[in-house]
Amino acid sequence: MADPPAFESPVVTIGRAAGAGSITLTDESATTKASVRAADGTPAASALGLTFGCAEARGDVLVARTRPDEWMVFGTSQAVAAHLGGLDLSGYASTVDITHSRLMFRITGLAAAKAMAKVCSIDFSDPMMPSGACVGASVAKVGCDIIRHDIDDVPSYRILCDRSFGQYLFDALVDAKAEFG
Amino acid sequence: MTTRLPAQPNEVIDRSKPLAFTWNGKKMRGFEGDTITSAILANGEHIISRSMKYHRPRGVLTADFWDPNTSVQVGDEPNVRASHRALVAGMAVSAQNVWPSLKYDAKAANGLVGRFLTAGFYYKTFMKPAKMWPAYERVLARFAPGGKVDLDTPHGYHDKRYAHPDVVVAGGGPSGLAAAVEAARAGASVMLVEHEHDLGGHLRWGSNDDADALAGLVAEAESAGVEILTNSTVTGRYEDNWLAIAQRNHPIAVERLIKARAKVLVVAPGLIERPYVFAGNDLPGVMTSGAVRRLIAMYAIRPGNRAVVLTANESGDAAIDELERAGIEIVKVIDARTGATVTKASGSKSRVKAVTCSDGSIVDADLLVTATGWTAPTSLLNMSGDRPVYDPASARFFADSPPDNVLTTGGIAGDGNRDELISHGRSTGRLAAARAGVARHRIQAATTRATAVDGPEPAYPDDTRSPLGRDPHPELFRSTSHGMVDFSEDISSKDLFGAAAEGFDSVELLKRFTTATMGPSQGKLETVNTVAVLAEARGETLAEVGTTVWRPPYAPIALGALAGRVFEPVRVSSIQPWHEANGSTPILAGQWVRPEHYGAPQQEVRNTRANVGITDVTPLGKLDLQGPDVAKLLSQLYTNKWMQLAIGSVRYGIMCAEDGVVLDDGVTGRLGDEHYLMTTTSSGAGGVWNWIENWLQTEHPEWQVHVTPVTTGLTSINVAGPNSRELMSRLVGDDIDLDPDAFKYMQVRTGTIAGVADCVVWRIGFTGELSFEIHVPSGHGLHVWETLLGQGESLGVAPFGLEAQRIMRLEKGHFIVGQDTDGLSKAPTTGMIGLLKFDKDDWAGKPEVAWALEGDYPRIVAIQPTDPSIVPDEACQILREGTKDIVGRITSSRFSPTLDRAVCLGQVTPEFAGPDTTLTVQLVNGEQITARVMQHHAHFDPEGERLRG
């Protein structure tokens, strides 16, 4: 059987200054992403844990509790599958692969919060949005989930939204970061 | 002749950097650091504008942002504040609304009839006869003030930013600066917003010691990490210290709006010097003491040669020193503290020449300096809910009881020398930081994602600051003569007396009737004098008269800045790059950019009917539903039954709102025991999701259903036409059996397509053809699309766009929610009576639909014009023959290439809904045609043989 076709990015990044300057913007949409919905008290909710609005790396995956009853799990397809495979979905719990539904961009740099502040009304100060925090918010008028997960102490934000907004949002972020070199 | 003085100790101009510009076409030269006004004055000109109504010549009054006499046109930009805007090389500056020239303005003839142009003149004169208003309007437009806007001027780039500082300090004078420094040192994040180009307030035109103190404070602020915004204004304060800040000096934007949520606002705008009202007070050469001091100290401008100074305070006294130091002859000092005053300034039309004093003496002078008091710009306090109180001993307003998170410092809080003001600012900064700390603690403690707080909430700090004193000041508003109160609007004290006598003696009414305080200065110079004159007219005190309420904006702000960056999200499918590369004509459907057609929509229809066509229907709303109670949910949402839907089957349903109006429609398939996939209309996806969550979260929280929107996770492609099964057979894997007996109409299968796993295939179709709707994980959508085209070449495959799809659905008689229905269309209107299952316990809209069925609800019917070549436009009215009674409308219409005639759907009243009823349709051009109601909704293949093939 032929290999499955390659994942098609939701954006055209060529010709756009995504990597220029002190802030980098990358498209990580191909990352496998899963949504887990689980009610309080279910085995899955207990296993996933976390406080609402928080995220943490667990081995090869990043787990974020984006809603009171919803978690997102990111990583390679194998790592995500392994993590989900270990969950007991008995009771009121379910999983949906959202790899193709939700794009994921990553904006990284010391001034990344300033760039985000041009398109999002959330308080990105360290105390209010530390590494390991996640929040749902409007970014350039698109409903997004934002997860801060720093790289070597450099602020880094993963931004997820409906795939169809990809090019628009990517261009808006390139524009937002342009001011900061 | 230049009026530039020798170098001044603290001047802000850089004489090594000359800048060339033009003023009314005349070449001039200024220096970097000049304002437009100072550069014009330096070149010997002293008339900058003409007044709004009487076109009186006007010169500098305050020489700062608020100067009402120095609005100019710069290139294509009108209404530029020349006393604030920095001079730039190459500027083409001109006077506004003058003809033929600033010096000889024919409209100054208005002054000859000024006695007839009092306040309210327009209201009274141009009310009648009403039919003459268009003519009046054309004439009045010629007298409209302001500059000219060229509609071809390119739009500037405006920007927007959000901020969440602990403390915002509005005003960068000595107190504001000190407050910002101390707040930052105490650990607060601080934003310092200064209206002018440089920090310092009155220290900028003060002594050398002032300059040294200023430099020290600025260095402290920079080292403390204060974010300093100069040439920026806090234009509004809203609930919970939501602040609108206009930043005018941004390097990448004409103007930027900062939306800041401050935990504490420190109001430190300083004081604004108030003009004095007397005859001739608007003659060029009459200036405030601050204007004179700024012109000399900052711009090295000689404001006149022979000066009379009317002084009631230290600023006037300092102006005397400044004038003397600059070598300007002071011919008379009138000390208002002794009761002396000025009664009249007289002179030529272009400049003051003599000053009449209250003792009757007349002094020759070309400069009259007034220092008669201060206005506290309490706007931000008003916007905080405070009602400032007038203190007659100090002749100005002070805060009453602003909220705890709004503090005042500097001149608005009281008087003091430099050190006292700085000391008060520092204590205010410490208090602001401490209160912000408590607010921050509360917010962090209440936000689960935030860093955990240390320890219990600190005690809320009391205000233990030592208050500033209040210097006594005489109440000086108007002399014994009448003069200009509102320089922007040409409103005199005589006008105000007249208005009060007419009955407009409430300050709010007076303001609106006369327009006093409503000009570009936003009342900063005029409000207190207006209130004082009204108080005089009423024989009351200022406190008894009260003031108008200052509302946002504090200073004018560009509409572009309010709009900010334009965010208009658009959505595209994963196939959009192919559409763009292959000649599609895009159409915006809601937020979606879709291919309307690829050049020939009629041919796209023919090919689909004859061979096979594919179309991108990704915008179809798609919701993944999981849980044991999905069937209950579907039964509640749809009008028909869902409890027995078999795995592998799909069903069509109509959703109603609570009032029985059709909300949406679509098909839902059962993929597994507790797993369903619902489709909605493209425009209804978001609304249906909300509708479902409403039912789950508020009506039936006990139902176990998880809803996940997957609209864009699945790229949706409709493969339609007689060759569609053959084409599909070339792509599907072994896990999907396409045999008609194994995969029947209205069934669903999951499997592999073109090597892509986890695809969903439905045997349904909107076109009326044998068709398969495939849903592919979007990361592979383009691959599947291109594979379909490649594999189907020998089958005649071709893409078709939205227009061809619309034609085919209309040929088939499928209605579209929102087009063929409207906000009043209840379910029975659709004709889908068989789907209304009243033997179910409940469904949304059930009772209302039942009531609708008992009445005369409108019907959707298929309509065929008698002349098959005429296609009535959508929304054309359907009339009762021979009358103008509207009995319906055309809701959809196209020319059918399949049937070679017009095909329509419409809504009509019941008496016109029967088959073969003749209708009268009124076209857009007024012509009336006849049309016939068809037996079925479907114009084409009413039995559905093709789609079931």
PDB file of N, CA and C in Angstrom, chain B residues 23-77:
ATOM      1  N   TRP B  23       4.466  78.533   3.561  1.00  0.00           N
ATOM      2  CA  TRP B  23       3.269  79.019   4.271  1.00  0.00           C
ATOM      3  C   TRP B  23       2.467  79.838   3.278  1.00  0.00           C
ATOM      4  N   ASN B  24       1.302  79.307   2.928  1.00  0.00           N
ATOM      5  CA  ASN B  24       0.469  79.933   1.894  1.00  0.00           C
ATOM      6  C   ASN B  24       1.271  80.159   0.615  1.00  0.00           C
ATOM      7  N   GLY B  25       2.097  79.210   0.290  1.00  0.00           N
ATOM      8  CA  GLY B  25       2.883  79.256  -0.935  1.00  0.00           C
ATOM      9  C   GLY B  25       4.199  79.994  -0.826  1.00  0.00           C
ATOM     10  N   LYS B  26       4.407  80.680   0.273  1.00  0.00           N
ATOM     11  CA  LYS B  26       5.626  81.453   0.450  1.00  0.00           C
ATOM     12  C   LYS B  26       6.710  80.588   1.095  1.00  0.00           C
ATOM     13  N   LYS B  27       7.891  80.608   0.525  1.00  0.00           N
ATOM     14  CA  LYS B  27       8.976  79.785   1.056  1.00  0.00           C
ATOM     15  C   LYS B  27       9.462  80.353   2.391  1.00  0.00           C
ATOM     16  N   MET B  28       9.639  79.473   3.337  1.00  0.00           N
ATOM     17  CA  MET B  28      10.097  79.876   4.670  1.00  0.00           C
ATOM     18  C   MET B  28      11.078  78.836   5.195  1.00  0.00           C
ATOM     19  N   ARG B  29      11.687  79.189   6.323  1.00  0.00           N
ATOM     20  CA  ARG B  29      12.637  78.275   6.938  1.00  0.00           C
ATOM     21  C   ARG B  29      12.447  78.248   8.444  1.00  0.00           C
ATOM     22  N   GLY B  30      12.454  77.071   8.996  1.00  0.00           N
ATOM     23  CA  GLY B  30      12.416  76.916  10.444  1.00  0.00           C
ATOM     24  C   GLY B  30      13.530  75.995  10.869  1.00  0.00           C
ATOM     25  N   PHE B  31      13.445  75.500  12.077  1.00  0.00           N
ATOM     26  CA  PHE B  31      14.470  74.578  12.569  1.00  0.00           C
ATOM     27  C   PHE B  31      13.816  73.313  13.097  1.00  0.00           C
ATOM     28  N   GLU B  32      14.581  72.274  13.139  1.00  0.00           N
ATOM     29  CA  GLU B  32      14.102  71.062  13.780  1.00  0.00           C
ATOM     30  C   GLU B  32      13.786  71.396  15.240  1.00  0.00           C
ATOM     31  N   GLY B  33      12.660  70.943  15.699  1.00  0.00           N
ATOM     32  CA  GLY B  33      12.221  71.281  17.052  1.00  0.00           C
ATOM     33  C   GLY B  33      11.152  72.348  17.058  1.00  0.00           C
ATOM     34  N   ASP B  34      11.031  73.081  15.948  1.00  0.00           N
ATOM     35  CA  ASP B  34       9.967  74.075  15.838  1.00  0.00           C
ATOM     36  C   ASP B  34       8.620  73.386  15.719  1.00  0.00           C
ATOM     37  N   THR B  35       7.587  74.033  16.209  1.00  0.00           N
ATOM     38  CA  THR B  35       6.243  73.680  15.772  1.00  0.00           C
ATOM     39  C   THR B  35       5.983  74.467  14.496  1.00  0.00           C
ATOM     40  N   ILE B  36       4.908  74.121  13.813  1.00  0.00           N
ATOM     41  CA  ILE B  36       4.575  74.885  12.607  1.00  0.00           C
ATOM     42  C   ILE B  36       4.359  76.344  12.975  1.00  0.00           C
ATOM     43  N   THR B  37       3.662  76.572  14.077  1.00  0.00           N
ATOM     44  CA  THR B  37       3.379  77.943  14.502  1.00  0.00           C
ATOM     45  C   THR B  37       4.659  78.709  14.807  1.00  0.00           C
ATOM     46  N   SER B  38       5.549  78.120  15.581  1.00  0.00           N
ATOM     47  CA  SER B  38       6.763  78.864  15.932  1.00  0.00           C
ATOM     48  C   SER B  38       7.588  79.174  14.688  1.00  0.00           C
ATOM     49  N   ALA B  39       7.566  78.260  13.719  1.00  0.00           N
ATOM     50  CA  ALA B  39       8.312  78.513  12.484  1.00  0.00           C
ATOM     51  C   ALA B  39       7.691  79.658  11.686  1.00  0.00           C
ATOM     52  N   ILE B  40       6.356  79.682  11.659  1.00  0.00           N
ATOM     53  CA  ILE B  40       5.685  80.774  10.937  1.00  0.00           C
ATOM     54  C   ILE B  40       5.975  82.108  11.632  1.00  0.00           C
ATOM     55  N   LEU B  41       5.856  82.127  12.962  1.00  0.00           N
ATOM     56  CA  LEU B  41       6.130  83.354  13.706  1.00  0.00           C
ATOM     57  C   LEU B  41       7.573  83.808  13.496  1.00  0.00           C
ATOM     58  N   ALA B  42       8.482  82.845  13.444  1.00  0.00           N
ATOM     59  CA  ALA B  42       9.897  83.198  13.277  1.00  0.00           C
ATOM     60  C   ALA B  42      10.146  83.919  11.971  1.00  0.00           C
ATOM     61  N   ASN B  43       9.234  83.692  11.003  1.00  0.00           N
ATOM     62  CA  ASN B  43       9.382  84.339   9.704  1.00  0.00           C
ATOM     63  C   ASN B  43       8.598  85.641   9.616  1.00  0.00           C
ATOM     64  N   GLY B  44       8.186  86.161  10.757  1.00  0.00           N
ATOM     65  CA  GLY B  44       7.585  87.483  10.782  1.00  0.00           C
ATOM     66  C   GLY B  44       6.095  87.520  10.563  1.00  0.00           C
ATOM     67  N   GLU B  45       5.451  86.374  10.409  1.00  0.00           N
ATOM     68  CA  GLU B  45       3.994  86.342  10.231  1.00  0.00           C
ATOM     69  C   GLU B  45       3.340  86.160  11.601  1.00  0.00           C
ATOM     70  N   HIS B  46       2.211  86.779  11.811  1.00  0.00           N
ATOM     71  CA  HIS B  46       1.557  86.592  13.095  1.00  0.00           C
ATOM     72  C   HIS B  46       0.077  86.284  12.980  1.00  0.00           C
ATOM     73  N   ILE B  47      -0.464  86.292  11.778  1.00  0.00           N
ATOM     74  CA  ILE B  47      -1.853  85.839  11.602  1.00  0.00           C
ATOM     75  C   ILE B  47      -1.796  84.399  11.087  1.00  0.00           C
ATOM     76  N   ILE B  48      -2.444  83.514  11.793  1.00  0.00           N
ATOM     77  CA  ILE B  48      -2.366  82.090  11.436  1.00  0.00           C
ATOM     78  C   ILE B  48      -3.675  81.595  10.827  1.00  0.00           C
ATOM     79  N   SER B  49      -4.784  82.226  11.236  1.00  0.00           N
ATOM     80  CA  SER B  49      -6.076  81.708  10.755  1.00  0.00           C
ATOM     81  C   SER B  49      -7.105  82.819  10.746  1.00  0.00           C
ATOM     82  N   ARG B  50      -8.276  82.479  10.277  1.00  0.00           N
ATOM     83  CA  ARG B  50      -9.448  83.347  10.379  1.00  0.00           C
ATOM     84  C   ARG B  50     -10.487  82.626  11.234  1.00  0.00           C
ATOM     85  N   SER B  51     -11.266  83.395  11.984  1.00  0.00           N
ATOM     86  CA  SER B  51     -12.220  82.755  12.890  1.00  0.00           C
ATOM     87  C   SER B  51     -13.361  82.124  12.110  1.00  0.00           C
ATOM     88  N   MET B  52     -14.050  81.230  12.780  1.00  0.00           N
ATOM     89  CA  MET B  52     -15.008  80.372  12.099  1.00  0.00           C
ATOM     90  C   MET B  52     -16.173  81.138  11.467  1.00  0.00           C
ATOM     91  N   LYS B  53     -16.760  82.035  12.230  1.00  0.00           N
ATOM     92  CA  LYS B  53     -18.000  82.654  11.771  1.00  0.00           C
ATOM     93  C   LYS B  53     -17.754  84.034  11.162  1.00  0.00           C
ATOM     94  N   TYR B  54     -17.006  84.851  11.868  1.00  0.00           N
ATOM     95  CA  TYR B  54     -16.816  86.238  11.417  1.00  0.00           C
ATOM     96  C   TYR B  54     -15.537  86.420  10.623  1.00  0.00           C
ATOM     97  N   HIS B  55     -14.760  85.373  10.509  1.00  0.00           N
ATOM     98  CA  HIS B  55     -13.509  85.425   9.737  1.00  0.00           C
ATOM     99  C   HIS B  55     -12.602  86.551  10.217  1.00  0.00           C
ATOM    100  N   ARG B  56     -12.569  86.713  11.529  1.00  0.00           N
ATOM    101  CA  ARG B  56     -11.660  87.701  12.105  1.00  0.00           C
ATOM    102  C   ARG B  56     -10.246  87.133  12.096  1.00  0.00           C
ATOM    103  N   PRO B  57      -9.250  87.980  11.855  1.00  0.00           N
ATOM    104  CA  PRO B  57      -7.879  87.474  11.862  1.00  0.00           C
ATOM    105  C   PRO B  57      -7.508  86.973  13.253  1.00  0.00           C
ATOM    106  N   ARG B  58      -6.800  85.856  13.286  1.00  0.00           N
ATOM    107  CA  ARG B  58      -6.443  85.261  14.568  1.00  0.00           C
ATOM    108  C   ARG B  58      -4.950  84.929  14.596  1.00  0.00           C
ATOM    109  N   GLY B  59      -4.338  85.234  15.734  1.00  0.00           N
ATOM    110  CA  GLY B  59      -2.943  84.865  15.950  1.00  0.00           C
ATOM    111  C   GLY B  59      -2.838  83.896  17.099  1.00  0.00           C
ATOM    112  N   VAL B  60      -1.628  83.707  17.563  1.00  0.00           N
ATOM    113  CA  VAL B  60      -1.401  82.752  18.637  1.00  0.00           C
ATOM    114  C   VAL B  60      -2.096  83.206  19.918  1.00  0.00           C
ATOM    115  N   LEU B  61      -2.766  82.287  20.583  1.00  0.00           N
ATOM    116  CA  LEU B  61      -3.379  82.590  21.873  1.00  0.00           C
ATOM    117  C   LEU B  61      -2.674  81.839  23.005  1.00  0.00           C
ATOM    118  N   THR B  62      -2.507  80.504  22.823  1.00  0.00           N
ATOM    119  CA  THR B  62      -1.897  79.718  23.901  1.00  0.00           C
ATOM    120  C   THR B  62      -0.595  79.031  23.476  1.00  0.00           C
ATOM    121  N   ALA B  63      -0.352  78.941  22.183  1.00  0.00           N
ATOM    122  CA  ALA B  63       0.874  78.326  21.667  1.00  0.00           C
ATOM    123  C   ALA B  63       1.087  76.909  22.193  1.00  0.00           C
ATOM    124  N   ASP B  64       0.021  76.141  22.263  1.00  0.00           N
ATOM    125  CA  ASP B  64       0.152  74.735  22.631  1.00  0.00           C
ATOM    126  C   ASP B  64      -0.953  73.947  21.937  1.00  0.00           C
ATOM    127  N   PHE B  65      -1.122  72.715  22.319  1.00  0.00           N
ATOM    128  CA  PHE B  65      -2.093  71.829  21.667  1.00  0.00           C
ATOM    129  C   PHE B  65      -3.483  72.442  21.609  1.00  0.00           C
ATOM    130  N   TRP B  66      -3.838  73.192  22.634  1.00  0.00           N
ATOM    131  CA  TRP B  66      -5.216  73.678  22.743  1.00  0.00           C
ATOM    132  C   TRP B  66      -5.451  74.989  22.012  1.00  0.00           C
ATOM    133  N   ASP B  67      -4.441  75.536  21.399  1.00  0.00           N
ATOM    134  CA  ASP B  67      -4.608  76.855  20.778  1.00  0.00           C
ATOM    135  C   ASP B  67      -5.729  76.807  19.735  1.00  0.00           C
ATOM    136  N   PRO B  68      -6.782  77.595  19.946  1.00  0.00           N
ATOM    137  CA  PRO B  68      -7.929  77.516  19.027  1.00  0.00           C
ATOM    138  C   PRO B  68      -7.712  78.300  17.733  1.00  0.00           C
ATOM    139  N   ASN B  69      -6.626  79.053  17.684  1.00  0.00           N
ATOM    140  CA  ASN B  69      -6.429  79.970  16.557  1.00  0.00           C
ATOM    141  C   ASN B  69      -5.417  79.475  15.531  1.00  0.00           C
ATOM    142  N   THR B  70      -4.924  78.270  15.699  1.00  0.00           N
ATOM    143  CA  THR B  70      -3.821  77.859  14.838  1.00  0.00           C
ATOM    144  C   THR B  70      -4.072  76.532  14.136  1.00  0.00           C
ATOM    145  N   SER B  71      -5.294  76.327  13.686  1.00  0.00           N
ATOM    146  CA  SER B  71      -5.572  75.143  12.861  1.00  0.00           C
ATOM    147  C   SER B  71      -5.231  75.468  11.415  1.00  0.00           C
ATOM    148  N   VAL B  72      -4.477  74.609  10.791  1.00  0.00           N
ATOM    149  CA  VAL B  72      -4.027  74.864   9.413  1.00  0.00           C
ATOM    150  C   VAL B  72      -4.185  73.607   8.572  1.00  0.00           C
ATOM    151  N   GLN B  73      -4.013  73.807   7.283  1.00  0.00           N
ATOM    152  CA  GLN B  73      -3.990  72.688   6.347  1.00  0.00           C
ATOM    153  C   GLN B  73      -2.532  72.378   6.041  1.00  0.00           C
ATOM    154  N   VAL B  74      -2.164  71.097   6.147  1.00  0.00           N
ATOM    155  CA  VAL B  74      -0.798  70.691   5.776  1.00  0.00           C
ATOM    156  C   VAL B  74      -0.917  69.674   4.652  1.00  0.00           C
ATOM    157  N   GLY B  75      -0.589  70.106   3.459  1.00  0.00           N
ATOM    158  CA  GLY B  75      -0.763  69.215   2.308  1.00  0.00           C
ATOM    159  C   GLY B  75      -2.219  68.816   2.182  1.00  0.00           C
ATOM    160  N   ASP B  76      -2.467  67.505   2.204  1.00  0.00           N
ATOM    161  CA  ASP B  76      -3.843  67.010   2.097  1.00  0.00           C
ATOM    162  C   ASP B  76      -4.527  66.887   3.449  1.00  0.00           C
ATOM    163  N   GLU B  77      -3.813  67.191   4.496  1.00  0.00           N
ATOM    164  CA  GLU B  77      -4.367  66.960   5.835  1.00  0.00           C
ATOM    165  C   GLU B  77      -4.974  68.240   6.406  1.00  0.00           C
TER     166      GLU B  77
END
